[in-house]
């Protein structure tokens, strides 16, 4: 039986192939080569549509794969970087996407198998190349309309799923989502990979490779690598790494950063140095090998290859370098909650308390409601910005108002936030009692967010379904102490509901316990009704119990609810909140929706 990538990767460093584009250039192909007779009728230019060569000049692609296999590559990538309807629409050939992927996989598969048969001790693998497409889900192409998106999450995920289903049918050994410049595109690809694997009934490892666009080590969409890791934490990932961006030397500090934190195998396929003034890469194979050797000597990697400018001559250098080298040992999984916007927010015991800004809530702020009603988004954004300036580590966004199109407003506002780096820095809590509003929100955010909220109000089935969806989109969840019988008010009821929800989430959904945030209901006290007077104490008691008995789970609450009876009297309200938090934090409350000002 041929060993799988997963079996071999812990034994030795694997060699991935080099660039496809650079190699294709060497064949000096013409428009007729790309077009063939088959695509004579397609308008516009087809030259440059490298993926189409799988259909029109398969001999060229086969030749390139063979060169890389000869050079010692363990893994070759299919020539499918742009083979999605989204990218192929530019060339008017989107209807051929499935066929392109099937043909591309077959070319690589046949050759890989041929080389494996020749030397079974060195099995060769095929990774299905999945590029970021030519559009971004997190940014607007229109400077005058920052809420606009040229591509939506659903459309992109559907395109990826079509591509990946063909790849799986063709027999790839892995799916490689590469040159990630926008984490939201990557999340749509991960989502699609899971759907495709389910539909086809074949599971293969999913590999991720990010490209950083500046020396600060951020993606084009502005995320740090640590924030990126939080965003994809929900997925079943085999390896993560970096490609393109820079040469091996310039990439190294970022690779170190990934290798130190990512609980996956690490890959790298840098460019052949930095491009010269003509855009050409002139680092020699020996120079590049010298730089790559540092990665290997320092135990940073498991999979090494090449990107722009590299050829089989570069890849041929690697066999000698990896001989006897120790593969990287993945970092341990985090034992705390990771959240992210453009930056990482790690919620660990040493962090005393996470302030979640409450003011971007149409039900909690008359001013915010008015601004959204009047479509004064600039001013509405300044409320978000002010909260972050005042120390909010996250912001809660709620558009639930009977007279608003909540789904639309949520999408617009979250898209706008993404264009404001000072706000987008922090993670978002998507607050709605309407499920479709929450899902719409999840499709806008590249970071790892919190869904606010789910509960057992409508029974176990709906609860489990919502939890599974949240997990699939990669978010944490606020779980309200609410069940079929209603809102839990006493400590005993709060404990009963939270314990039941915890068991369902952990046992049935395999939800990460660190991603569960219980909200045992901060209810208003001193309302004049006697039964309400112990509500705060009940919350605090339940908090202590949950913290001790439900490992990993966090505790949050809407603090301002406590003092609703004293609306207008902020002096009293603030004093009540301070006393409440003093006791609740001692019992383990570690998050709270508050007015950070
Ligand atoms: N748990 C969870 N989510 C929540 C709540 C909760 N989301 C909403 C709410 N409760 C928390 N947010 C607020 C926001 C504002 C106020 C209270 C809770 C508030 N607002 C002033 C008032 O109504 O007096 C606003 C005055 C104004 O500026 O208009 O008190 O419990 N998971």
Coordinates of C-alpha atoms and ligand atoms in Angstrom, one line a residue:
X1 CA 0.0 0.0 0.0
X2 CA 1.3 3.4 -0.9
X3 CA 1.8 5.6 2.1
X4 CA -0.2 8.8 2.3
X5 CA 1.1 12.3 2.6
X6 CA 0.0 12.4 6.3
X7 CA 2.0 9.3 7.0
X8 CA 5.2 10.5 5.3
X9 CA 5.2 14.1 6.4
X10 CA 6.2 13.4 10.0
X11 CA 9.1 11.2 8.8
X12 CA 10.8 13.6 6.4
X13 CA 10.7 16.9 4.7
X14 CA 8.6 16.8 1.5
X15 CA 9.6 18.6 -1.7
X16 CA 6.9 20.5 -3.5
X17 CA 7.3 21.6 -7.1
X18 CA 8.2 25.0 -8.4
X19 CA 6.4 27.7 -10.4
X20 CA 4.1 26.8 -13.3
X21 CA 4.0 30.2 -14.9
X22 CA 7.7 30.7 -15.2
X23 CA 8.0 27.3 -16.8
X24 CA 5.2 27.9 -19.3
X25 CA 6.9 31.2 -20.4
X26 CA 10.0 29.1 -21.5
X27 CA 7.9 27.4 -24.2
X28 CA 7.1 30.8 -25.9
X29 CA 3.6 29.8 -26.6
X30 CA 1.3 31.8 -28.9
X31 CA -2.3 32.7 -28.9
X32 CA -3.0 29.7 -31.2
X33 CA -1.4 27.4 -28.6
X34 CA -3.7 28.6 -25.9
X35 CA -6.8 28.6 -28.1
X36 CA -6.3 25.5 -30.2
X37 CA -9.1 24.7 -32.7
X38 CA -11.5 24.0 -29.9
X39 CA -11.7 27.6 -28.6
X40 CA -11.5 29.4 -31.9
X41 CA -14.9 30.8 -31.3
X42 CA -14.1 32.4 -27.9
X43 CA -13.9 36.2 -28.1
X44 CA -11.0 38.2 -26.8
X45 CA -7.5 37.0 -26.0
X46 CA -6.8 33.6 -24.5
X47 CA -3.0 33.9 -24.4
X48 CA -2.0 34.1 -20.7
X49 CA -4.8 31.7 -19.6
X50 CA -2.3 29.1 -18.5
X51 CA -4.9 26.8 -17.0
X52 CA -6.5 26.4 -20.4
X53 CA -3.4 24.7 -21.7
X54 CA -4.5 21.5 -19.8
X55 CA -7.0 21.2 -22.6
X56 CA -5.2 22.8 -25.6
X57 CA -1.5 21.9 -25.0
X58 CA -1.5 19.1 -22.5
X59 CA 1.9 18.0 -23.8
X60 CA 3.4 21.2 -22.4
X61 CA 1.9 20.8 -18.9
X62 CA 2.9 17.1 -18.9
X63 CA 6.4 18.1 -19.8
X64 CA 6.6 20.6 -16.9
X65 CA 5.2 18.1 -14.4
X66 CA 7.8 15.5 -15.6
X67 CA 10.6 18.0 -15.1
X68 CA 9.6 18.6 -11.6
X69 CA 9.2 14.9 -10.9
X70 CA 12.7 14.4 -12.4
X71 CA 14.0 17.2 -10.1
X72 CA 12.8 15.2 -7.1
X73 CA 9.4 16.8 -6.2
X74 CA 7.3 14.6 -3.9
X75 CA 4.2 16.7 -4.5
X76 CA 3.3 18.3 -7.8
X77 CA 0.5 20.9 -8.2
X78 CA -2.2 20.7 -10.8
X79 CA -2.3 23.5 -13.3
X80 CA -5.6 24.8 -11.9
X81 CA -4.7 28.0 -10.0
X82 CA -7.4 30.0 -11.8
X83 CA -9.7 27.2 -12.8
X84 CA -12.9 28.6 -11.2
X85 CA -15.9 30.2 -12.9
X86 CA -15.0 33.4 -11.0
X87 CA -11.5 33.7 -12.6
X88 CA -12.4 32.1 -16.0
X89 CA -15.2 34.6 -16.6
X90 CA -12.6 37.1 -17.7
X91 CA -11.7 34.8 -20.6
X92 CA -15.3 33.8 -21.4
X93 CA -14.5 30.1 -20.8
X94 CA -16.2 29.6 -17.4
X95 CA -18.4 26.8 -18.8
X96 CA -15.3 24.6 -19.3
X97 CA -14.1 24.8 -15.7
X98 CA -15.1 21.3 -14.6
X99 CA -13.4 19.8 -17.7
X100 CA -10.3 21.9 -17.1
X101 CA -10.0 20.6 -13.6
X102 CA -10.6 17.0 -14.5
X103 CA -8.0 17.2 -17.3
X104 CA -5.5 19.0 -15.1
X105 CA -5.7 16.3 -12.4
X106 CA -5.4 13.5 -14.9
X107 CA -2.2 15.0 -16.3
X108 CA -0.6 15.2 -12.9
X109 CA -2.1 12.0 -11.6
X110 CA -0.9 9.8 -14.4
X111 CA 2.7 11.1 -14.2
X112 CA 2.8 11.0 -10.4
X113 CA 1.7 7.3 -10.5
X114 CA 4.2 6.6 -13.2
X115 CA 7.0 7.9 -11.0
X116 CA 5.7 6.1 -7.9
X117 CA 5.6 2.8 -9.9
X118 CA 9.3 3.4 -10.9
X119 CA 10.3 3.9 -7.3
X120 CA 7.7 2.9 -4.7
X121 CA 10.0 4.1 -1.9
X122 CA 9.4 7.6 -3.1
X123 CA 5.7 7.9 -3.6
X124 CA 4.6 11.0 -5.6
X125 CA 1.5 13.0 -4.7
X126 CA -0.8 15.4 -6.5
X127 CA -2.1 18.6 -4.8
X128 CA -5.0 20.4 -6.4
X129 CA -4.0 24.0 -6.7
X130 CA -6.8 26.4 -5.7
X131 CA -5.9 30.1 -6.1
X132 CA -7.5 33.1 -4.5
X133 CA -9.3 34.2 -7.7
X134 CA -9.1 37.6 -9.2
X135 CA -11.5 39.2 -6.8
X136 CA -11.6 39.8 -3.0
X137 CA -14.5 39.3 -0.6
X138 CA -13.2 41.7 2.0
X139 CA -12.4 44.8 0.1
X140 CA -14.3 47.1 -2.2
X141 CA -12.9 47.8 -5.7
X142 CA -14.9 51.1 -5.7
X143 CA -13.2 53.8 -3.6
X144 CA -16.5 55.8 -3.6
X145 CA -18.4 52.9 -2.1
X146 CA -16.5 51.0 0.6
X147 CA -19.5 48.8 1.4
X148 CA -19.6 47.4 -2.2
X149 CA -18.2 43.9 -2.9
X150 CA -17.5 42.6 -6.4
X151 CA -17.7 39.1 -5.1
X152 CA -19.9 37.5 -2.4
X153 CA -19.1 34.7 -0.1
X154 CA -21.8 32.4 -1.4
X155 CA -20.9 32.9 -5.1
X156 CA -17.2 32.2 -4.4
X157 CA -17.9 29.2 -2.2
X158 CA -20.0 27.7 -4.9
X159 CA -17.3 28.3 -7.6
X160 CA -14.7 26.7 -5.3
X161 CA -16.9 23.7 -4.6
X162 CA -17.4 23.0 -8.3
X163 CA -13.6 23.1 -8.8
X164 CA -12.9 20.9 -5.8
X165 CA -15.5 18.3 -6.6
X166 CA -13.9 17.8 -10.0
X167 CA -10.5 17.6 -8.3
X168 CA -11.6 15.0 -5.9
X169 CA -13.3 13.0 -8.6
X170 CA -10.0 13.2 -10.6
X171 CA -8.1 11.8 -7.6
X172 CA -6.0 14.5 -6.0
X173 CA -4.1 13.5 -2.8
X174 CA -4.6 17.0 -1.2
X175 CA -6.2 20.3 -1.8
X176 CA -3.8 23.3 -1.6
X177 CA -5.5 26.6 -1.1
X178 CA -2.7 29.0 -2.0
X179 CA -1.5 32.5 -2.4
X180 CA -4.1 33.6 0.2
X181 CA -4.3 37.4 0.2
X182 CA -7.8 37.7 1.7
X183 CA -8.8 35.4 4.6
X184 CA -12.5 35.7 3.7
X185 CA -11.7 34.2 0.3
X186 CA -9.8 31.5 2.0
X187 CA -12.6 30.8 4.5
X188 CA -15.0 30.4 1.5
X189 CA -12.5 27.9 0.0
X190 CA -12.2 26.0 3.3
X191 CA -16.0 25.9 3.5
X192 CA -16.2 24.7 -0.1
X193 CA -13.6 22.0 0.5
X194 CA -15.6 20.6 3.4
X195 CA -18.8 20.6 1.3
X196 CA -17.1 19.1 -1.7
X197 CA -15.5 16.3 0.4
X198 CA -18.9 15.5 1.8
X199 CA -20.6 15.5 -1.6
X200 CA -18.0 13.3 -3.2
X201 CA -17.4 11.1 -0.2
X202 CA -13.6 11.4 -0.3
X203 CA -11.5 13.2 2.4
X204 CA -8.1 14.6 1.6
X205 CA -5.8 16.8 3.6
X206 CA -6.4 20.6 3.2
X207 CA -3.2 22.7 2.9
X208 CA -3.2 26.5 3.2
X209 CA -0.6 28.9 1.9
X210 CA -0.7 32.6 2.6
X211 CA 1.0 35.4 0.8
X212 CA 2.1 38.5 2.8
X213 CA 2.1 41.8 0.9
X214 CA 4.3 44.0 3.0
X215 CA 7.3 43.8 5.3
X216 CA 4.9 44.2 8.2
X217 CA 3.9 40.6 7.4
X218 CA 0.2 41.3 6.8
X219 CA -2.0 39.9 4.1
X220 CA -3.4 42.3 1.4
X221 CA -6.6 42.4 3.3
X222 CA -4.7 43.6 6.4
X223 CA -4.6 40.6 8.7
X224 CA -1.5 39.6 10.7
X225 CA -0.5 36.0 10.5
X226 CA -1.6 35.4 14.1
X227 CA -5.0 36.8 13.2
X228 CA -5.1 34.6 10.2
X229 CA -4.5 31.5 12.2
X230 CA -7.4 32.4 14.5
X231 CA -9.6 32.8 11.4
X232 CA -9.0 29.3 10.1
X233 CA -8.7 27.6 13.5
X234 CA -12.1 25.8 13.0
X235 CA -11.0 23.9 10.0
X236 CA -9.4 20.5 9.7
X237 CA -6.1 21.7 8.3
X238 CA -3.1 19.6 7.4
X239 CA -0.5 22.3 6.8
X240 CA -0.1 26.1 6.7
X241 CA 2.6 28.1 5.1
X242 CA 3.7 31.0 3.0
X243 CA 4.3 31.3 -0.7
X244 CA 5.1 34.0 -3.3
X245 CA 5.5 37.3 -1.4
X246 CA 9.3 37.6 -1.3
X247 CA 12.4 35.6 -1.6
X248 CA 13.4 33.0 1.0
X249 CA 15.4 35.4 3.1
X250 CA 12.7 38.0 3.4
X251 CA 10.1 35.4 4.1
X252 CA 11.9 33.8 7.0
X253 CA 10.8 36.0 9.9
X254 CA 7.2 35.4 8.9
X255 CA 7.8 31.7 8.5
X256 CA 9.2 31.7 12.0
X257 CA 6.1 33.4 13.3
X258 CA 3.8 30.8 11.7
X259 CA 5.9 27.9 12.8
X260 CA 5.9 29.1 16.4
X261 CA 2.1 29.3 16.7
X262 CA 0.4 27.1 14.1
X263 CA -0.7 23.6 15.2
X264 CA -0.1 22.2 11.7
X265 CA 2.7 21.1 9.5
X266 CA 4.5 24.1 7.9
X267 CA 5.1 24.7 4.2
X268 CA 7.1 27.3 2.3
X269 CA 7.5 28.0 -1.4
X270 CA 9.2 31.4 -1.8
X271 CA 10.0 33.3 -5.0
X272 CA 13.4 33.1 -6.5
X273 CA 14.5 36.1 -4.6
X274 CA 13.1 39.6 -5.1
X275 CA 12.2 40.7 -8.6
X276 CA 14.6 43.1 -10.4
X277 CA 13.5 46.4 -12.0
X278 CA 12.2 44.5 -15.0
X279 CA 10.1 42.2 -12.8
X280 CA 12.4 39.3 -13.4
X281 CA 13.8 37.0 -10.7
X282 CA 17.5 36.5 -11.0
X283 CA 18.5 34.7 -7.9
X284 CA 20.4 31.5 -8.9
X285 CA 19.2 28.1 -7.8
X286 CA 22.3 27.8 -5.6
X287 CA 21.6 31.1 -3.9
X288 CA 18.1 30.2 -3.2
X289 CA 19.1 26.8 -1.8
X290 CA 21.5 28.5 0.5
X291 CA 18.7 30.6 2.0
X292 CA 16.3 27.7 2.2
X293 CA 18.9 25.7 4.0
X294 CA 18.4 28.0 7.0
X295 CA 14.8 27.0 7.1
X296 CA 15.7 23.4 7.2
X297 CA 18.6 23.7 9.7
X298 CA 16.3 25.6 12.1
X299 CA 13.5 23.0 11.9
X300 CA 11.0 25.4 10.5
X301 CA 9.5 23.3 7.7
X302 CA 7.8 20.1 6.6
X303 CA 7.2 21.0 2.9
X304 CA 9.5 23.1 0.7
X305 CA 9.0 24.2 -2.9
X306 CA 9.3 27.3 -5.1
X307 CA 7.0 30.1 -6.4
X308 CA 7.5 32.8 -9.0
X309 CA 10.8 32.6 -10.9
X310 CA 11.6 29.1 -9.8
X311 CA 12.1 26.2 -12.2
X312 CA 13.1 22.5 -12.0
X313 CA 16.7 23.7 -11.6
X314 CA 15.8 25.3 -8.3
X315 CA 13.8 22.3 -7.1
X316 CA 16.6 19.9 -8.0
X317 CA 18.8 21.6 -5.3
X318 CA 16.5 20.5 -2.5
X319 CA 17.0 16.7 -2.4
X320 CA 20.5 17.2 -1.1
X321 CA 19.4 19.8 1.5
X322 CA 16.7 17.6 3.1
X323 CA 18.7 14.5 3.3
X324 CA 18.7 13.5 7.0
X325 CA 17.1 16.8 8.0
X326 CA 14.6 16.9 10.9
X327 CA 11.1 17.9 9.9
X328 CA 9.3 20.6 11.9
X329 CA 7.2 19.5 14.9
X330 CA 3.9 21.3 14.9
X331 CA 3.1 23.7 17.8
X332 CA 0.5 22.5 20.4
X333 CA -3.1 23.5 20.0
X334 CA -4.0 26.7 21.9
X335 CA -5.7 26.1 25.2
X336 CA -7.5 29.4 25.2
X337 CA -9.9 31.3 22.9
X338 CA -8.5 32.9 19.8
X339 CA -10.5 35.6 18.2
X340 CA -9.5 38.0 15.5
X341 CA -10.2 41.1 13.4
X342 CA -7.1 42.3 11.6
X343 CA -5.3 41.4 14.7
X344 CA -5.4 38.5 17.2
X345 CA -7.3 38.7 20.5
X346 CA -6.2 35.9 22.7
X347 CA -8.6 35.4 25.7
X348 CA -6.6 33.7 28.3
X349 CA -6.8 33.7 32.1
X350 CA -4.1 36.3 32.5
X351 CA -6.3 38.7 30.6
X352 CA -8.6 40.0 33.2
X353 CA -11.6 41.0 31.2
X354 CA -12.6 41.6 27.6
X355 CA -14.7 44.8 27.1
X356 CA -17.1 44.4 24.3
X357 CA -18.4 47.8 23.1
X358 CA -22.2 47.9 23.3
X359 CA -22.9 51.1 21.5
X360 CA -23.3 49.9 17.8
X361 CA -26.7 48.5 18.8
X362 CA -29.9 50.0 17.4
X363 CA -31.8 48.7 20.4
X364 CA -29.3 50.0 22.9
X365 CA -28.5 53.4 21.6
X366 CA -31.0 55.9 20.3
X367 CA -28.2 57.8 18.5
X368 CA -27.0 54.7 16.7
X369 CA -30.5 53.9 15.6
X370 CA -31.1 57.4 14.3
X371 CA -27.8 57.3 12.4
X372 CA -28.6 54.0 10.7
X373 CA -32.1 55.1 10.0
X374 CA -30.8 58.2 8.3
X375 CA -28.0 56.2 6.6
X376 CA -25.4 58.4 8.2
X377 CA -22.8 55.6 8.1
X378 CA -19.8 57.8 8.6
X379 CA -21.1 59.0 11.9
X380 CA -22.2 55.5 12.9
X381 CA -18.7 54.3 12.2
X382 CA -17.3 57.0 14.4
X383 CA -19.3 55.4 17.3
X384 CA -17.5 52.1 16.6
X385 CA -14.1 53.9 16.4
X386 CA -14.8 55.8 19.6
X387 CA -15.4 52.6 21.5
X388 CA -12.2 51.0 20.3
X389 CA -10.4 54.2 21.3
X390 CA -12.0 53.9 24.7
X391 CA -10.6 50.5 25.2
X392 CA -13.2 48.1 23.7
X393 CA -11.3 44.9 22.7
X394 CA -14.3 43.9 20.5
X395 CA -17.5 45.5 19.3
X396 CA -21.0 44.2 19.4
X397 CA -23.1 45.1 16.3
X398 CA -26.9 44.8 16.5
X399 CA -29.4 45.9 13.8
X400 CA -32.5 44.3 15.1
X401 CA -35.2 47.0 14.7
X402 CA -38.7 46.3 13.4
X403 CA -38.4 49.1 10.8
X404 CA -34.9 48.2 9.6
X405 CA -33.9 45.6 7.0
X406 CA -31.6 44.1 9.6
X407 CA -29.8 41.7 7.2
X408 CA -29.0 44.4 4.8
X409 CA -27.9 46.9 7.5
X410 CA -25.7 44.2 9.2
X411 CA -23.9 43.5 5.8
X412 CA -23.5 47.1 5.0
X413 CA -22.1 48.1 8.4
X414 CA -19.7 45.1 8.7
X415 CA -18.4 45.8 5.1
X416 CA -17.9 49.4 6.1
X417 CA -16.0 48.4 9.2
X418 CA -13.6 46.3 7.1
X419 CA -12.5 49.5 5.3
X420 CA -11.5 51.2 8.6
X421 CA -8.3 49.6 9.9
X422 CA -8.6 51.2 13.4
X423 CA -12.0 49.5 13.8
X424 CA -11.4 46.3 11.9
X425 CA -8.4 45.7 14.1
X426 CA -10.7 44.2 16.7
X427 CA -13.1 41.2 16.4
X428 CA -16.8 41.6 16.0
X429 CA -19.7 40.2 18.0
X430 CA -22.6 39.7 15.6
X431 CA -25.6 40.4 17.7
X432 CA -29.1 39.4 16.4
X433 CA -32.1 37.3 17.4
X434 CA -32.6 36.6 13.7
X435 CA -30.6 33.6 12.4
X436 CA -30.4 34.9 8.8
X437 CA -28.9 38.2 10.0
X438 CA -26.2 36.2 11.9
X439 CA -25.3 34.1 8.9
X440 CA -25.2 37.2 6.7
X441 CA -22.8 38.7 9.2
X442 CA -20.5 35.7 9.2
X443 CA -20.2 35.9 5.5
X444 CA -18.7 39.4 5.7
X445 CA -15.9 38.9 8.3
X446 CA -12.5 37.6 7.6
X447 CA -11.6 37.5 11.2
X448 CA -12.8 35.0 13.9
X449 CA -15.9 36.5 15.3
X450 CA -18.4 35.7 18.0
X451 CA -22.1 34.9 17.3
X452 CA -24.4 36.6 19.8
X453 CA -26.3 34.4 20.4
X454 CA -27.8 30.9 20.4
X455 CA -29.9 29.1 23.0
X456 CA -32.1 26.1 23.7
X457 CA -35.1 28.4 23.4
X458 CA -36.4 26.5 20.3
X459 CA -35.2 23.1 21.5
X460 CA -32.2 20.9 20.9
X461 CA -32.5 20.4 17.2
X462 CA -32.4 24.0 16.2
X463 CA -29.6 24.6 18.8
X464 CA -27.4 21.9 17.4
X465 CA -28.0 23.0 13.8
X466 CA -27.1 26.6 14.7
X467 CA -24.0 25.4 16.6
X468 CA -22.8 23.3 13.6
X469 CA -23.3 26.2 11.2
X470 CA -21.3 28.5 13.5
X471 CA -18.5 26.0 13.7
X472 CA -18.5 25.6 9.9
X473 CA -18.1 29.4 9.4
X474 CA -15.4 29.5 12.1
X475 CA -16.9 31.6 14.9
X476 CA -17.2 31.4 18.7
X477 CA -20.7 31.5 20.2
X478 CA -22.5 33.3 23.1
X479 CA -24.9 30.8 24.5
X480 CA -27.7 32.4 26.5
X481 CA -29.1 30.6 29.5
X482 CA -32.5 30.1 27.9
X483 CA -34.3 26.9 27.2
X484 CA -37.8 25.6 26.2
X485 CA -39.1 26.6 29.6
X486 CA -37.9 30.2 29.2
X487 CA -35.1 32.5 30.4
X488 CA -33.2 31.1 33.4
X489 CA -33.5 33.5 36.3
X490 CA -32.3 31.6 39.4
X491 CA -28.8 30.3 39.9
X492 CA -30.0 26.8 39.8
X493 CA -31.8 27.3 36.5
X494 CA -28.9 29.1 34.9
X495 CA -26.6 26.2 35.9
X496 CA -29.0 23.6 34.6
X497 CA -29.4 25.2 31.2
X498 CA -25.7 26.0 30.7
X499 CA -24.6 22.5 31.7
X500 CA -27.0 20.9 29.3
X501 CA -25.9 23.3 26.5
X502 CA -22.3 22.6 27.2
X503 CA -22.7 18.8 27.0
X504 CA -24.6 19.1 23.7
X505 CA -22.0 21.4 22.2
X506 CA -19.0 19.4 23.3
X507 CA -20.4 15.9 22.9
X508 CA -22.7 16.2 19.9
X509 CA -21.1 19.0 17.8
X510 CA -17.5 18.6 18.9
X511 CA -17.5 22.4 19.5
X512 CA -14.2 23.7 20.9
X513 CA -15.0 24.4 24.6
X514 CA -12.8 27.5 24.5
X515 CA -15.2 28.9 21.9
X516 CA -18.2 28.7 24.2
X517 CA -19.2 31.9 26.0
X518 CA -22.1 31.5 28.4
X519 CA -24.3 34.4 29.1
X520 CA -26.2 33.5 32.3
X521 CA -28.5 36.6 31.8
X522 CA -27.8 39.9 33.4
X523 CA -31.3 40.9 34.4
X524 CA -32.5 44.2 35.8
X525 CA -32.6 44.6 39.5
X526 CA -34.4 47.1 41.7
X527 CA -37.4 47.2 39.4
X528 CA -39.8 47.3 42.3
X529 CA -40.7 43.7 41.9
X530 CA -39.4 41.7 44.9
X531 CA -38.4 38.5 42.9
X532 CA -36.0 40.6 40.8
X533 CA -33.8 41.7 43.7
X534 CA -31.5 38.6 43.7
X535 CA -30.9 38.5 40.0
X536 CA -27.4 39.9 40.1
X537 CA -26.4 37.5 42.9
X538 CA -27.9 34.6 40.9
X539 CA -25.7 35.6 37.9
X540 CA -22.6 35.8 40.0
X541 CA -23.3 32.4 41.6
X542 CA -23.9 30.7 38.3
X543 CA -20.7 32.2 36.9
X544 CA -18.6 30.7 39.7
X545 CA -20.2 27.3 39.1
X546 CA -19.8 27.4 35.3
X547 CA -16.1 28.4 35.6
X548 CA -15.4 25.5 38.0
X549 CA -17.5 22.8 36.2
X550 CA -17.5 23.5 32.5
X551 CA -13.8 23.6 31.5
X552 CA -12.8 26.1 28.8
X553 CA -16.0 28.0 28.7
X554 CA -16.1 31.8 29.1
X555 CA -18.7 34.0 30.8
X556 CA -20.1 37.1 29.4
X557 CA -23.1 39.3 30.0
X558 CA -24.8 42.5 29.0
X559 CA -23.8 44.6 32.0
X560 CA -25.9 47.7 31.3
X561 CA -29.1 45.5 31.5
X562 CA -28.6 45.4 35.3
X563 CA -29.5 49.0 35.8
X564 CA -32.4 49.5 33.4
X565 CA -34.5 50.8 36.3
X566 CA -32.2 53.8 36.6
X567 CA -32.1 54.9 33.0
X568 CA -31.0 58.5 32.7
X569 CA -29.2 58.3 36.0
X570 CA -25.7 57.3 34.8
X571 CA -24.1 58.1 38.1
X572 CA -26.1 55.3 39.8
X573 CA -25.8 53.0 36.8
X574 CA -22.0 53.2 36.6
X575 CA -21.7 52.5 40.4
X576 CA -24.0 49.5 40.1
X577 CA -22.0 48.2 37.1
X578 CA -18.7 48.6 39.0
X579 CA -20.0 46.7 42.0
X580 CA -21.5 44.0 39.9
X581 CA -18.3 43.5 37.8
X582 CA -16.1 43.5 40.9
X583 CA -17.9 40.4 42.2
X584 CA -18.6 38.7 38.9
X585 CA -15.0 39.0 37.6
X586 CA -13.8 37.4 40.9
X587 CA -16.1 34.5 40.1
X588 CA -14.7 34.2 36.6
X589 CA -16.7 36.5 34.3
X590 CA -14.1 37.2 31.6
X591 CA -16.1 39.2 29.0
X592 CA -18.8 41.8 29.2
X593 CA -20.9 43.9 26.8
X594 CA -20.4 47.3 28.3
X595 CA -20.2 51.0 27.4
X596 CA -16.4 51.2 27.2
X597 CA -16.5 55.0 27.7
Ligands
LIG1 N1 -26.5 39.5 26.5 C1 -26.0 39.3 25.2 N2 -26.2 40.3 24.3 C2 -26.8 41.5 24.6 C3 -27.3 41.7 25.9 C4 -27.1 40.6 26.8 N3 -27.0 42.4 23.6 C5 -27.8 43.6 23.9 C6 -27.7 44.0 25.3 N4 -27.9 42.9 26.2 C7 -26.4 44.6 25.7 N5 -26.2 45.9 25.1 C8 -26.8 47.0 25.7 C9 -26.6 48.2 25.0 C10 -27.1 49.4 25.6 C11 -27.7 49.3 26.8 C12 -27.9 48.2 27.5 C13 -27.4 47.0 26.9 C14 -28.3 50.6 27.4 N6 -28.5 51.6 26.6 C15 -28.9 52.9 27.1 C16 -30.4 52.8 27.7 O1 -31.2 52.0 27.1 O2 -30.7 53.4 28.7 C17 -29.0 53.7 25.9 C18 -29.3 55.1 26.0 C19 -29.0 55.7 24.7 O3 -27.8 56.1 24.5 O4 -29.9 55.8 23.9 O5 -28.5 50.6 28.6 O6 -27.5 40.8 28.0 N7 -25.4 38.2 24.9

